[in-house]
Short mmCIF file of C-alpha atoms in Angstrom, two decimals:
data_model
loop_
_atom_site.label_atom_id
_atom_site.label_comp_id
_atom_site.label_asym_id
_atom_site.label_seq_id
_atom_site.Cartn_x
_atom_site.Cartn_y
_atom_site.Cartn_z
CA UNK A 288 80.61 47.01 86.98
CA UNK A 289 78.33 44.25 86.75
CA UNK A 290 78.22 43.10 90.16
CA UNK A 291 78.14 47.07 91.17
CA UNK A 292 75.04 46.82 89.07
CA UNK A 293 73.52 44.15 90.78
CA UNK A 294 74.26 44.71 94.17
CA UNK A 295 74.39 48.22 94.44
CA UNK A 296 73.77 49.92 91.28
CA UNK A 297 69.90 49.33 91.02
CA UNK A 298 69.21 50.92 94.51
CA UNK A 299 71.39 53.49 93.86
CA UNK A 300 69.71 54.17 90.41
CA UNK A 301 66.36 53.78 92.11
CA UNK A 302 66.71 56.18 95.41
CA UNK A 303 67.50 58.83 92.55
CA UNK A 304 64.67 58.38 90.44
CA UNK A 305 62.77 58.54 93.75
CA UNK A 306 65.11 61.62 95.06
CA UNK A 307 63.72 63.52 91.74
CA UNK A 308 60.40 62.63 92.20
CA UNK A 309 60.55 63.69 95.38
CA UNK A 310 62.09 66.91 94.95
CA UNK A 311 59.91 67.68 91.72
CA UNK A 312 56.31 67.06 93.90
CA UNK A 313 57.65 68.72 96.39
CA UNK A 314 58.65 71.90 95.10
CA UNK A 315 55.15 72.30 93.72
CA UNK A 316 53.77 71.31 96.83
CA UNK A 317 55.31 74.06 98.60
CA UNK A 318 54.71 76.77 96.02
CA UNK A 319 50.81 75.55 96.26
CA UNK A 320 51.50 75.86 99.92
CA UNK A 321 53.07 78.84 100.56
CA UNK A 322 51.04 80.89 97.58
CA UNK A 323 47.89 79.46 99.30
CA UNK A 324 48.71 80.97 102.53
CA UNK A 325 49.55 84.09 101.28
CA UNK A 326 45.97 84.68 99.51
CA UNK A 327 44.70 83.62 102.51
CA UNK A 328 46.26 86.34 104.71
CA UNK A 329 45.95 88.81 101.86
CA UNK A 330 42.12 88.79 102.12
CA UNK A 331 42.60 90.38 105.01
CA UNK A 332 42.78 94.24 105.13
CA UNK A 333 46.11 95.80 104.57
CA UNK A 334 47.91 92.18 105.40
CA UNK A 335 50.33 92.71 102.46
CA UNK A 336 53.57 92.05 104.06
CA UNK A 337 52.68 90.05 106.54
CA UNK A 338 51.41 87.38 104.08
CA UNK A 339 54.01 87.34 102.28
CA UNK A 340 56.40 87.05 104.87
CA UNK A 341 54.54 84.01 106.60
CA UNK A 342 54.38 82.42 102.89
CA UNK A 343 58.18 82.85 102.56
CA UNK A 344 58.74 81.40 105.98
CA UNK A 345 56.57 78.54 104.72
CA UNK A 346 58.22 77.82 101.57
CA UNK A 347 61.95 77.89 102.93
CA UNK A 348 60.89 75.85 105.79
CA UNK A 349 59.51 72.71 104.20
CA UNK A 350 62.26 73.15 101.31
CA UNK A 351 64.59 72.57 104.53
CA UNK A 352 62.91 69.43 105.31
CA UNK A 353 62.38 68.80 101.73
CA UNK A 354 66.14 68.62 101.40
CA UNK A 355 67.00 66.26 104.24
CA UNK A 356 64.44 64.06 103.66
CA UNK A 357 66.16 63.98 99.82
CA UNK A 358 69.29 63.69 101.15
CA UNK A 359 68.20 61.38 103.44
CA UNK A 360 66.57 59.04 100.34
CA UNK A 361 69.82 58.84 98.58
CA UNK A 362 71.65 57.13 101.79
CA UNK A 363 73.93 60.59 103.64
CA UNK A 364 73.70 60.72 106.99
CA UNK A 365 71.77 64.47 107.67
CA UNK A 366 72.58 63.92 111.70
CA UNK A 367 75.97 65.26 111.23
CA UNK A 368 75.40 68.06 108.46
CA UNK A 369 72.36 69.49 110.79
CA UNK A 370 74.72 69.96 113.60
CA UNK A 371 76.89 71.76 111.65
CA UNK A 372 74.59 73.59 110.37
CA UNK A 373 73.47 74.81 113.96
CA UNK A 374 76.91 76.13 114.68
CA UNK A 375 77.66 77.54 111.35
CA UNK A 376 73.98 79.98 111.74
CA UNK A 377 75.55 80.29 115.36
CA UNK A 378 78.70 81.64 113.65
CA UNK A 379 76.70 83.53 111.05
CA UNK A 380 74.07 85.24 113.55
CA UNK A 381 76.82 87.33 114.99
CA UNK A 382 78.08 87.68 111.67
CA UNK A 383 75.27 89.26 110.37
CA UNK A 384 73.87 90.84 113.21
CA UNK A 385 72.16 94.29 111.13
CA UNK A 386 70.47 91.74 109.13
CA UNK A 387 68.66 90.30 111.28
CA UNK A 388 68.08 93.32 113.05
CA UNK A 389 66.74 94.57 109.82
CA UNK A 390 64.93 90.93 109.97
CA UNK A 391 63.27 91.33 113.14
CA UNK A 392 62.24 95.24 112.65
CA UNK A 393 60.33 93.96 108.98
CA UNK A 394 58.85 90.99 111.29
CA UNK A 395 57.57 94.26 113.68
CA UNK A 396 56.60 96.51 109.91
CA UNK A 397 54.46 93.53 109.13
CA UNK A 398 52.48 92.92 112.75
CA UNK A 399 52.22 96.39 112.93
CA UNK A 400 51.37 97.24 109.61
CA UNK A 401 52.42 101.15 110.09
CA UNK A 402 52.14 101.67 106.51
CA UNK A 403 51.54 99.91 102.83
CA UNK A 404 52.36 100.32 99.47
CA UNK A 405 51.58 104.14 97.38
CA UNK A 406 51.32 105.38 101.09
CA UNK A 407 53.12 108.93 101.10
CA UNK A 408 55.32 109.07 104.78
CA UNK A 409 58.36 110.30 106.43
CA UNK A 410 60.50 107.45 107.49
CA UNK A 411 63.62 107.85 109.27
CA UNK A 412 63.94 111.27 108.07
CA UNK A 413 63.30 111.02 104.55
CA UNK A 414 59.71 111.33 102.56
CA UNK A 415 58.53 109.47 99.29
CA UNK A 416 55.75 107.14 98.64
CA UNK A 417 56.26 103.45 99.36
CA UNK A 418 57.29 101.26 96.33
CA UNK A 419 57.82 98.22 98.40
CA UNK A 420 58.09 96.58 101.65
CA UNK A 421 60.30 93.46 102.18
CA UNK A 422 61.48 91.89 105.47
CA UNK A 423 64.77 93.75 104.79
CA UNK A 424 64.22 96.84 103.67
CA UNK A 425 62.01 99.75 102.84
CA UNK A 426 61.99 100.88 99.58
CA UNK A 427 60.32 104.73 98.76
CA UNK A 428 59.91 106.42 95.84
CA UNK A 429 60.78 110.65 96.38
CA UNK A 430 58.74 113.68 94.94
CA UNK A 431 61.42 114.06 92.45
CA UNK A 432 61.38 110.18 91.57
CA UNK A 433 64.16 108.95 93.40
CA UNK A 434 64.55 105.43 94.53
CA UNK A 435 65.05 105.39 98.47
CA UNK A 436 65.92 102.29 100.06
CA UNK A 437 65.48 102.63 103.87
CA UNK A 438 67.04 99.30 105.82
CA UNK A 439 64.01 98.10 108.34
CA UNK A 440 66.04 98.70 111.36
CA UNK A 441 66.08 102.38 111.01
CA UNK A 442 62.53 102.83 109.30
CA UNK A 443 61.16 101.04 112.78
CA UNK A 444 63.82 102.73 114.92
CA UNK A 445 62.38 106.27 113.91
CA UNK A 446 59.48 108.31 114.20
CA UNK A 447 56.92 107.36 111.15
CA UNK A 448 54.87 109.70 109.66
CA UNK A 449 52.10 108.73 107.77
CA UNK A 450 50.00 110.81 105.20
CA UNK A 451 47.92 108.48 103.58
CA UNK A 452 46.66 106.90 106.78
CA UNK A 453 44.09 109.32 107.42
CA UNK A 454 40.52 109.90 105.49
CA UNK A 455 40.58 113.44 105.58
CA UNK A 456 43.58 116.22 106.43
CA UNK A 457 43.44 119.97 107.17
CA UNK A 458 44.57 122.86 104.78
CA UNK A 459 46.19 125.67 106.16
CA UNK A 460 46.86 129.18 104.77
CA UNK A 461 48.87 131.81 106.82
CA UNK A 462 48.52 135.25 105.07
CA UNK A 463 49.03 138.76 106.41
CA UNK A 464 47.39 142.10 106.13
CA UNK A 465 47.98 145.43 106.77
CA UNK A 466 47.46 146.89 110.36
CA UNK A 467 45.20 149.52 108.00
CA UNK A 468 43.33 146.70 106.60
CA UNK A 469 40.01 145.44 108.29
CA UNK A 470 40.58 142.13 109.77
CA UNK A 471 36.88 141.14 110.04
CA UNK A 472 36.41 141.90 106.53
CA UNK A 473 39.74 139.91 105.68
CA UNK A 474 38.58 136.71 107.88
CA UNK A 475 34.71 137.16 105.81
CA UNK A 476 36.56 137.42 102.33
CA UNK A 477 39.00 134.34 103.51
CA UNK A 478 36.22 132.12 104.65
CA UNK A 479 33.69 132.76 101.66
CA UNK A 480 36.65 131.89 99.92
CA UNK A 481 37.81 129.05 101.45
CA UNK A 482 34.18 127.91 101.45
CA UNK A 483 33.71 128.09 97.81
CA UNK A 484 36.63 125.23 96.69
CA UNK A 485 35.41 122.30 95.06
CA UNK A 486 37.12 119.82 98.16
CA UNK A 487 36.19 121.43 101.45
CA UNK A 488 33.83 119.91 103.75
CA UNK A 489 31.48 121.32 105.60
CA UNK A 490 32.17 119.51 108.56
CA UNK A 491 34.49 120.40 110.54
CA UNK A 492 33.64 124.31 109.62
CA UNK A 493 36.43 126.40 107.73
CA UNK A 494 37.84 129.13 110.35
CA UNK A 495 39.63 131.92 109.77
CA UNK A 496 41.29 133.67 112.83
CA UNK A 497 44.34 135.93 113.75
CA UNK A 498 47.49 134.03 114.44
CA UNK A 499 49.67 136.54 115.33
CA UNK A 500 50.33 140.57 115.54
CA UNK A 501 53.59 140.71 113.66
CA UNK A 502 55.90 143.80 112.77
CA UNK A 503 54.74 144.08 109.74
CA UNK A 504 52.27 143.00 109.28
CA UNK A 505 48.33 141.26 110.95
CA UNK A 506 48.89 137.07 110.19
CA UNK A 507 45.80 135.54 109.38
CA UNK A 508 45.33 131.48 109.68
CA UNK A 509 43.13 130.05 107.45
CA UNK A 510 41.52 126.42 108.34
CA UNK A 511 39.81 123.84 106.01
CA UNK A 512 39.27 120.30 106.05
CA UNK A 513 39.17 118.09 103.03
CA UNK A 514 39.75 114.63 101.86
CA UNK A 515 43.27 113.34 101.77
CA UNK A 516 43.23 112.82 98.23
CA UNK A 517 42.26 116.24 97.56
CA UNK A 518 44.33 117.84 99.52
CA UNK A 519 47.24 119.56 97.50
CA UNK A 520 44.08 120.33 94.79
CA UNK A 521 42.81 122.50 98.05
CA UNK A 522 45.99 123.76 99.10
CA UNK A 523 46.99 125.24 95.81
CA UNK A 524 43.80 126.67 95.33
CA UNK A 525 43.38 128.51 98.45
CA UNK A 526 46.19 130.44 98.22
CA UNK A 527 45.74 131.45 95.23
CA UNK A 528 42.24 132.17 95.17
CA UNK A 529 42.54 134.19 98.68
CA UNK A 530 45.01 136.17 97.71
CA UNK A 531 43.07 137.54 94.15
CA UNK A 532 39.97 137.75 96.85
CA UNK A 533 41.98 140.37 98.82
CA UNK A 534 43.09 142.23 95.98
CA UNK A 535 39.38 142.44 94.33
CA UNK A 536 37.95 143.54 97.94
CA UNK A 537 41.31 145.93 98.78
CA UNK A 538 42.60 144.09 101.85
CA UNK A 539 45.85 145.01 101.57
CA UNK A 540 48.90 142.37 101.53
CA UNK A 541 52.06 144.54 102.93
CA UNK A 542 55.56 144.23 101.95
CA UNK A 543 57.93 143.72 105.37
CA UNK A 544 58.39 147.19 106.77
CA UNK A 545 60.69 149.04 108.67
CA UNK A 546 60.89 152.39 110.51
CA UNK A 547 63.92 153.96 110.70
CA UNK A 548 64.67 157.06 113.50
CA UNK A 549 67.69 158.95 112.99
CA UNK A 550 68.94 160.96 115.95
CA UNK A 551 71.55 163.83 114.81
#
């Protein structure tokens, strides 16, 4: 033990004291690093997931060289373990091949930047607000509350609506009148209506036209524009209001008709 001590025992002793230090300035190194770049990214408009992305490639990136270099320090040979390595992710990549497709479809989420987070969308068929967005998956939030977790591969693989994106959206009302009923008064009652609602702008104009000449009825389409964060206020509203409009002014709101002809 004694001549292990002195012939081998001190440099051993001392690569690990050295290994630690190593590994303890380095980790804070790269957590400087890699939090660093990410505020830098984030100061730019709606960079979110990109940043962080970039700042995790960072981080696990120099921890991989962190480790060899440790590994290195305390005498294995790393030549051997990285070639291994490169076949075993050879092994793994067809392994795991919806991963990284999920992977590579967050890598296109975060250039593209379709959406961010407390945006309201449709995404790959199904509609909530967006908790989070990580390289692997989407995760919503429904209408009900519901936790939704959408893999990347199919949120970027479908058609992506977005709500939020938009400054300003457009109500619309469909009602119908009677044939009896007058339908320039109805479109004058519908648009002094419309125009009244705390929301609407006044540019573009509210319209009010016919839509169609249905059996039982003349549908009206009613057309306001407002700001997206006002928008179910608007929509609720309108309805409602309209249709007490119609009753105060006696434009008449039919019940679906039929005429019957019996032949003896």
């Amino acid at each position: 033990m004694k001549e292990w001590i002195l012939t081998t025992g001190l440099t051993a002793i001392l690569n690990i004291v050295i290994a630690l230090i190593m590994l303890g300035a380095g980790s804070l190194a790269i957590n400087l690093l890699s939090k660093g770049v990410e505020r830098a990214i984030s100061k730019a408009k709606n960079h979110e997931l990109i940043a962080r992305f970039i700042g995790s490639v960072i981080s696990k990136g120099c921890w991989a060289i962190l480790i060899v270099a440790v590994l290195s320090r305390l005498g294995v040979n790393v030549g051997p373990l990285i070639a291994g390595l490169g076949v075993t992710g050879f092994i793994l990549g067809f392994a795991f091949q919806e991963s990284l497709a999920n992977l590579a479809a967050g890598m296109m989420i975060a250039l593209n930047n379709p959406f961010k987070v407390g945006d309201y969308v449709i995404v790959a068929g199904l509609e909530g607000s967006i908790l989070e967005v990580n390289m692997m998956a989407t995760i919503l939030a429904s209408a009900d509350n519901k936790k939704i977790v959408v893999p990347n591969k199919a949120a970027w693989g479908s058609p992506i609506t977005n709500f939020s994106a938009m400054k300003t959206r457009r109500v619309e009302v469909v009602v119908g009148i009677s044939y009896g009923s007058d339908i320039t008064k109805a479109k004058s009652v519908a648009l002094e209506t419309v125009n009244s609602l705390e929301g609407v702008l006044e540019d573009p104009a509210p319209i009010a036209e016919v839509k169609s000449l249905d059996d039982s009825a003349v549908t009206l389409i009613v057309r306001a524009w407002t700001k997206n964060a006002d928008y179910w206020k608007v929509f609720f509203a309108a309805n409602q209001l309209i249709k007490e409009a119609f009753d105060k002014t006696g434009v008449s709101i039919p019940y679906p008709q039929l005429d019957v002809r019996v032949i003896q």
